[in-house]
Short mmCIF file of C-alpha atoms in Angstrom, two decimals:
data_model
loop_
_atom_site.label_atom_id
_atom_site.label_comp_id
_atom_site.label_asym_id
_atom_site.label_seq_id
_atom_site.Cartn_x
_atom_site.Cartn_y
_atom_site.Cartn_z
CA MET D 1 -52.86 20.09 -129.73
CA PRO D 2 -56.17 21.61 -128.65
CA THR D 3 -56.34 19.47 -125.52
CA ARG D 4 -53.01 20.65 -124.21
CA ASP D 5 -53.81 24.28 -125.02
CA ALA D 6 -57.10 23.90 -123.22
CA ALA D 7 -55.55 22.43 -120.10
CA GLN D 8 -52.93 25.17 -120.08
CA ARG D 9 -55.52 27.88 -120.44
CA ARG D 10 -57.60 26.41 -117.69
CA ALA D 11 -54.61 26.15 -115.38
CA GLU D 12 -53.51 29.71 -116.16
CA ALA D 13 -56.96 31.10 -115.63
CA GLY D 14 -57.31 29.22 -112.37
CA SER D 15 -60.89 28.66 -113.37
CA ALA D 16 -62.90 25.48 -113.53
CA TYR D 17 -64.78 26.68 -116.58
CA ASP D 18 -63.61 27.85 -119.99
CA ALA D 19 -66.13 28.56 -122.72
CA TYR D 20 -63.44 28.23 -125.38
CA LEU D 21 -63.58 24.50 -124.75
CA ALA D 22 -66.15 22.55 -126.71
CA GLU D 23 -66.74 20.11 -123.88
CA CYS D 24 -67.15 22.78 -121.19
CA PRO D 25 -70.77 23.28 -120.09
CA THR D 26 -70.25 27.04 -120.18
CA ARG D 27 -69.99 26.81 -123.96
CA GLN D 28 -73.61 25.71 -124.02
CA LEU D 29 -74.61 28.27 -121.39
CA LEU D 30 -72.95 31.01 -123.43
CA ASP D 31 -74.97 29.82 -126.42
CA ARG D 32 -78.11 30.06 -124.34
CA ILE D 33 -77.58 33.60 -122.99
CA ALA D 34 -75.97 35.02 -126.14
CA ASP D 35 -79.37 35.22 -127.74
CA LYS D 36 -81.43 38.12 -129.03
CA TRP D 37 -84.64 37.06 -127.31
CA VAL D 38 -82.91 36.39 -124.01
CA SER D 39 -81.36 39.83 -124.14
CA LEU D 40 -84.68 41.52 -124.91
CA ALA D 41 -86.63 39.49 -122.35
CA VAL D 42 -84.16 40.11 -119.52
CA ASN D 43 -84.06 43.82 -120.37
CA ALA D 44 -87.84 43.95 -120.43
CA LEU D 45 -87.93 42.51 -116.90
CA ALA D 46 -85.47 45.10 -115.56
CA ASP D 47 -88.10 47.23 -113.86
CA GLY D 48 -90.04 44.46 -112.17
CA PRO D 49 -92.50 41.63 -112.81
CA GLN D 50 -94.28 41.48 -116.13
CA ARG D 51 -97.20 39.46 -117.33
CA TYR D 52 -96.84 37.24 -120.35
CA THR D 53 -98.95 39.55 -122.49
CA GLN D 54 -96.92 42.58 -121.44
CA LEU D 55 -93.72 40.87 -122.51
CA GLN D 56 -95.31 39.81 -125.75
CA ARG D 57 -96.22 43.42 -126.50
CA ARG D 58 -92.81 44.72 -125.48
CA LEU D 59 -90.86 42.26 -127.62
CA ALA D 60 -92.70 43.35 -130.73
CA SER D 61 -93.45 40.55 -133.19
CA VAL D 62 -92.02 37.76 -131.03
CA SER D 63 -93.93 34.57 -131.75
CA GLN D 64 -95.81 32.91 -128.92
CA LYS D 65 -93.72 29.78 -129.40
CA MET D 66 -90.44 31.68 -129.18
CA LEU D 67 -91.46 33.73 -126.15
CA THR D 68 -92.76 30.69 -124.31
CA GLN D 69 -89.60 28.74 -125.06
CA THR D 70 -87.35 31.65 -124.05
CA LEU D 71 -89.17 32.16 -120.74
CA ARG D 72 -89.21 28.45 -119.97
CA ARG D 73 -85.46 28.20 -120.53
CA LEU D 74 -84.82 31.30 -118.44
CA GLU D 75 -86.94 29.76 -115.70
CA ARG D 76 -85.13 26.44 -115.89
CA ASP D 77 -81.76 28.20 -115.79
CA GLY D 78 -82.83 30.01 -112.62
CA LEU D 79 -82.83 33.48 -114.20
CA VAL D 80 -86.55 34.11 -114.13
CA SER D 81 -89.28 33.06 -111.71
CA ARG D 82 -92.81 32.36 -112.84
CA THR D 83 -95.76 33.05 -110.57
CA VAL D 84 -99.33 32.07 -111.30
CA ARG D 85 -101.82 34.45 -109.68
CA PRO D 86 -105.37 33.22 -109.26
CA ALA D 87 -107.66 35.41 -111.31
CA VAL D 88 -109.99 35.09 -114.26
CA PRO D 89 -108.24 34.69 -116.56
CA VAL D 90 -105.22 33.46 -114.61
CA HIS D 91 -102.32 35.95 -114.41
CA VAL D 92 -98.89 34.55 -115.07
CA GLU D 93 -96.10 36.84 -113.97
CA TYR D 94 -92.42 36.63 -114.75
CA GLU D 95 -89.72 38.24 -112.67
CA LEU D 96 -85.94 38.26 -112.63
CA THR D 97 -84.40 36.20 -109.85
CA PRO D 98 -81.24 37.47 -108.11
CA LEU D 99 -79.26 35.39 -110.61
CA GLY D 100 -81.22 37.00 -113.43
CA HIS D 101 -80.45 40.42 -111.98
CA SER D 102 -76.74 39.57 -112.08
CA LEU D 103 -77.08 39.02 -115.83
CA LEU D 104 -79.03 42.22 -116.39
CA PRO D 105 -76.05 44.62 -116.75
CA VAL D 106 -74.58 42.39 -119.45
CA MET D 107 -77.87 42.09 -121.31
CA ARG D 108 -78.39 45.83 -121.02
CA ALA D 109 -74.90 46.50 -122.33
CA ILE D 110 -75.32 44.34 -125.40
CA LYS D 111 -78.64 45.96 -126.34
CA THR D 112 -77.24 49.43 -125.68
CA TRP D 113 -74.16 48.69 -127.77
CA ALA D 114 -76.29 47.63 -130.72
CA GLU D 115 -78.42 50.76 -130.47
CA ALA D 116 -75.42 53.05 -130.01
CA HIS D 117 -73.30 51.69 -132.85
CA MET D 118 -75.87 50.89 -135.51
CA ASP D 119 -74.80 53.84 -137.68
CA GLU D 120 -71.14 52.78 -137.67
CA VAL D 121 -72.07 49.20 -138.53
CA HIS D 122 -74.31 50.46 -141.30
CA THR D 123 -71.46 52.54 -142.75
CA ALA D 124 -69.05 49.61 -142.51
CA ARG D 125 -71.49 47.36 -144.34
CA GLY D 126 -71.87 49.87 -147.12
CA ALA D 127 -68.11 50.11 -147.53
CA TYR D 128 -67.69 46.34 -147.47
CA ASP D 129 -70.43 45.73 -150.02
CA THR D 130 -69.01 48.41 -152.33
CA SER D 131 -65.51 46.96 -152.21
CA ALA D 132 -66.67 43.37 -152.59
CA MET B 1 -101.30 49.01 -129.49
CA PRO B 2 -97.71 47.93 -130.17
CA THR B 3 -97.11 50.82 -132.58
CA ARG B 4 -98.12 53.47 -130.09
CA ASP B 5 -96.07 51.83 -127.31
CA ALA B 6 -93.11 51.73 -129.64
CA ALA B 7 -93.37 55.38 -130.56
CA GLN B 8 -93.74 56.31 -126.91
CA ARG B 9 -90.71 54.27 -125.90
CA ARG B 10 -88.66 55.78 -128.67
CA ALA B 11 -89.70 59.29 -127.70
CA GLU B 12 -89.00 58.64 -124.03
CA ALA B 13 -85.62 57.12 -124.74
CA GLY B 14 -84.75 60.00 -127.01
CA SER B 15 -82.99 57.45 -129.18
CA ALA B 16 -83.34 56.79 -132.87
CA TYR B 17 -82.95 53.07 -132.33
CA ASP B 18 -84.87 50.61 -130.20
CA ALA B 19 -84.13 46.91 -130.43
CA TYR B 20 -87.51 46.08 -128.91
CA LEU B 21 -89.02 47.08 -132.24
CA ALA B 22 -89.22 44.38 -134.87
CA GLU B 23 -88.64 46.81 -137.71
CA CYS B 24 -85.63 48.50 -136.09
CA PRO B 25 -82.28 47.51 -137.68
CA THR B 26 -80.77 47.16 -134.22
CA ARG B 27 -82.99 44.12 -133.66
CA GLN B 28 -81.06 42.37 -136.42
CA LEU B 29 -77.72 43.73 -135.18
CA LEU B 30 -78.52 42.46 -131.69
CA ASP B 31 -79.23 39.08 -133.22
CA ARG B 32 -75.86 39.20 -134.94
CA ILE B 33 -73.75 40.11 -131.91
CA ALA B 34 -75.73 38.07 -129.38
CA ASP B 35 -74.07 34.94 -130.65
CA LYS B 36 -71.81 32.38 -129.03
CA TRP B 37 -69.25 32.34 -131.83
CA VAL B 38 -69.13 36.13 -132.08
CA SER B 39 -68.51 36.31 -128.34
CA LEU B 40 -65.73 33.73 -128.47
CA ALA B 41 -64.11 35.19 -131.61
CA VAL B 42 -64.08 38.76 -130.29
CA ASN B 43 -62.69 37.56 -126.96
CA ALA B 44 -60.02 35.56 -128.76
CA LEU B 45 -58.90 38.71 -130.59
CA ALA B 46 -58.61 40.74 -127.38
CA ASP B 47 -54.83 40.53 -127.19
CA GLY B 48 -54.06 41.37 -130.79
CA PRO B 49 -54.13 39.96 -134.32
CA GLN B 50 -54.64 36.26 -134.80
CA ARG B 51 -54.26 34.04 -137.80
CA TYR B 52 -57.18 31.97 -138.98
CA THR B 53 -55.61 28.76 -137.75
CA GLN B 54 -54.93 30.26 -134.33
CA LEU B 55 -58.58 31.24 -133.99
CA GLN B 56 -59.65 27.82 -135.16
CA ARG B 57 -57.55 26.22 -132.45
CA ARG B 58 -58.73 28.63 -129.77
CA LEU B 59 -62.43 28.17 -130.53
CA ALA B 60 -62.15 24.43 -130.01
CA SER B 61 -64.30 22.37 -132.37
CA VAL B 62 -65.65 25.32 -134.36
CA SER B 63 -66.32 24.19 -137.91
CA GLN B 64 -64.44 25.86 -140.73
CA LYS B 65 -67.73 26.95 -142.25
CA MET B 66 -68.93 28.56 -139.01
CA LEU B 67 -65.64 30.32 -138.29
CA THR B 68 -65.35 31.64 -141.83
CA GLN B 69 -68.93 32.89 -141.76
CA THR B 70 -68.50 34.49 -138.32
CA LEU B 71 -65.31 36.29 -139.35
CA ARG B 72 -66.79 37.46 -142.64
CA ARG B 73 -69.80 38.93 -140.86
CA LEU B 74 -67.60 40.60 -138.26
CA GLU B 75 -65.52 42.05 -141.09
CA ARG B 76 -68.60 43.29 -142.96
CA ASP B 77 -69.98 44.85 -139.77
CA GLY B 78 -66.70 46.72 -139.29
CA LEU B 79 -65.73 44.90 -136.10
CA VAL B 80 -62.77 42.97 -137.45
CA SER B 81 -60.21 43.76 -140.13
CA ARG B 82 -58.69 41.11 -142.33
CA THR B 83 -55.14 41.41 -143.60
CA VAL B 84 -53.53 39.10 -146.12
CA ARG B 85 -49.77 38.86 -145.63
CA PRO B 86 -47.72 37.58 -148.54
CA ALA B 87 -46.02 34.37 -147.53
CA VAL B 88 -46.06 30.73 -148.49
CA PRO B 89 -48.66 29.72 -147.57
CA VAL B 90 -50.40 33.10 -147.37
CA HIS B 91 -51.05 34.38 -143.84
CA VAL B 92 -54.47 35.79 -143.19
CA GLU B 93 -54.67 37.82 -140.02
CA TYR B 94 -57.72 39.08 -138.20
CA GLU B 95 -57.71 42.00 -135.81
CA LEU B 96 -60.31 43.96 -133.87
CA THR B 97 -61.03 47.41 -135.30
CA PRO B 98 -61.71 50.33 -132.91
CA LEU B 99 -65.40 49.51 -133.28
CA GLY B 100 -64.64 45.89 -132.43
CA HIS B 101 -62.69 47.02 -129.38
CA SER B 102 -65.76 48.95 -128.22
CA LEU B 103 -67.70 45.68 -128.24
CA LEU B 104 -64.98 43.75 -126.41
CA PRO B 105 -66.00 44.62 -122.82
CA VAL B 106 -69.53 43.40 -123.53
CA MET B 107 -68.34 40.18 -125.14
CA ARG B 108 -65.92 39.63 -122.29
CA ALA B 109 -68.66 40.22 -119.73
CA ILE B 110 -71.03 37.70 -121.27
CA LYS B 111 -68.36 34.98 -121.42
CA THR B 112 -67.23 35.77 -117.88
CA TRP B 113 -70.81 35.69 -116.61
CA ALA B 114 -71.36 32.23 -118.10
CA GLU B 115 -68.15 30.91 -116.56
CA ALA B 116 -68.83 32.52 -113.17
CA HIS B 117 -72.45 31.39 -112.79
CA MET B 118 -72.40 27.93 -114.33
CA ASP B 119 -72.75 26.24 -110.95
CA GLU B 120 -75.81 28.26 -109.99
CA VAL B 121 -77.44 27.57 -113.36
CA HIS B 122 -76.65 23.89 -112.97
CA THR B 123 -78.27 23.83 -109.53
CA ALA B 124 -81.34 25.69 -110.84
CA ARG B 125 -81.73 23.20 -113.68
CA GLY B 126 -81.58 20.30 -111.28
CA ALA B 127 -84.28 21.84 -109.10
CA TYR B 128 -86.48 22.64 -112.11
CA ASP B 129 -86.17 19.16 -113.56
CA THR B 130 -86.95 17.56 -110.21
CA SER B 131 -90.07 19.65 -109.68
CA ALA B 132 -91.28 19.24 -113.26
#
């Protein structure tokens, strides 16, 4: 019975939230942050505020639609702040909030893991495809 | 010039791989591992081998298609091994490989972050929606 398992897990964990549960809001939050563009955007903001165009250049080939949507969601979730600076043309700067900074180590770790283990994954894929 | 920036970043990082680059294979690997179901599946395998049906129960409401696809990709990427045990009906067990274990802390951290910061995100969303 999934429901009983879920209640047990929650009780054991002593936590109000459990992303294993379909109805838990953290399931949706996990879906939001476990995202390639979120990882790259948060990493790109590690060293301080960035303008939209800087982010666009850093996240090579990201579409304007995807970058705008990613930044808007990060802003709504309280991870990124958006500041409009009066200038011609207007400067729009994005910066990690303290909450965003708390996510940074995780986002850094996932990107670093991918870069560090690409060769092993590549080898595994070769072996799998040969045996299949 | 994105290409020059990319080359500079790569040189500075001293790394062969850079997920910021669209053409880098780690961009696609990051996309693969930055995934809600991958995070939940890897976490669910933390304590040892699990049968398909156990995983299905743990990842409440995951569709059979999604779970099968997630596990197959994890197997192909060398993160999970799949063992068929002769029995009636046949038992199929999944287990983290050493490479999968190296990803576990990251997958645990992302799930834990979501569970720990849900309230703050919820508050931020409320504020954003009110001001919008």
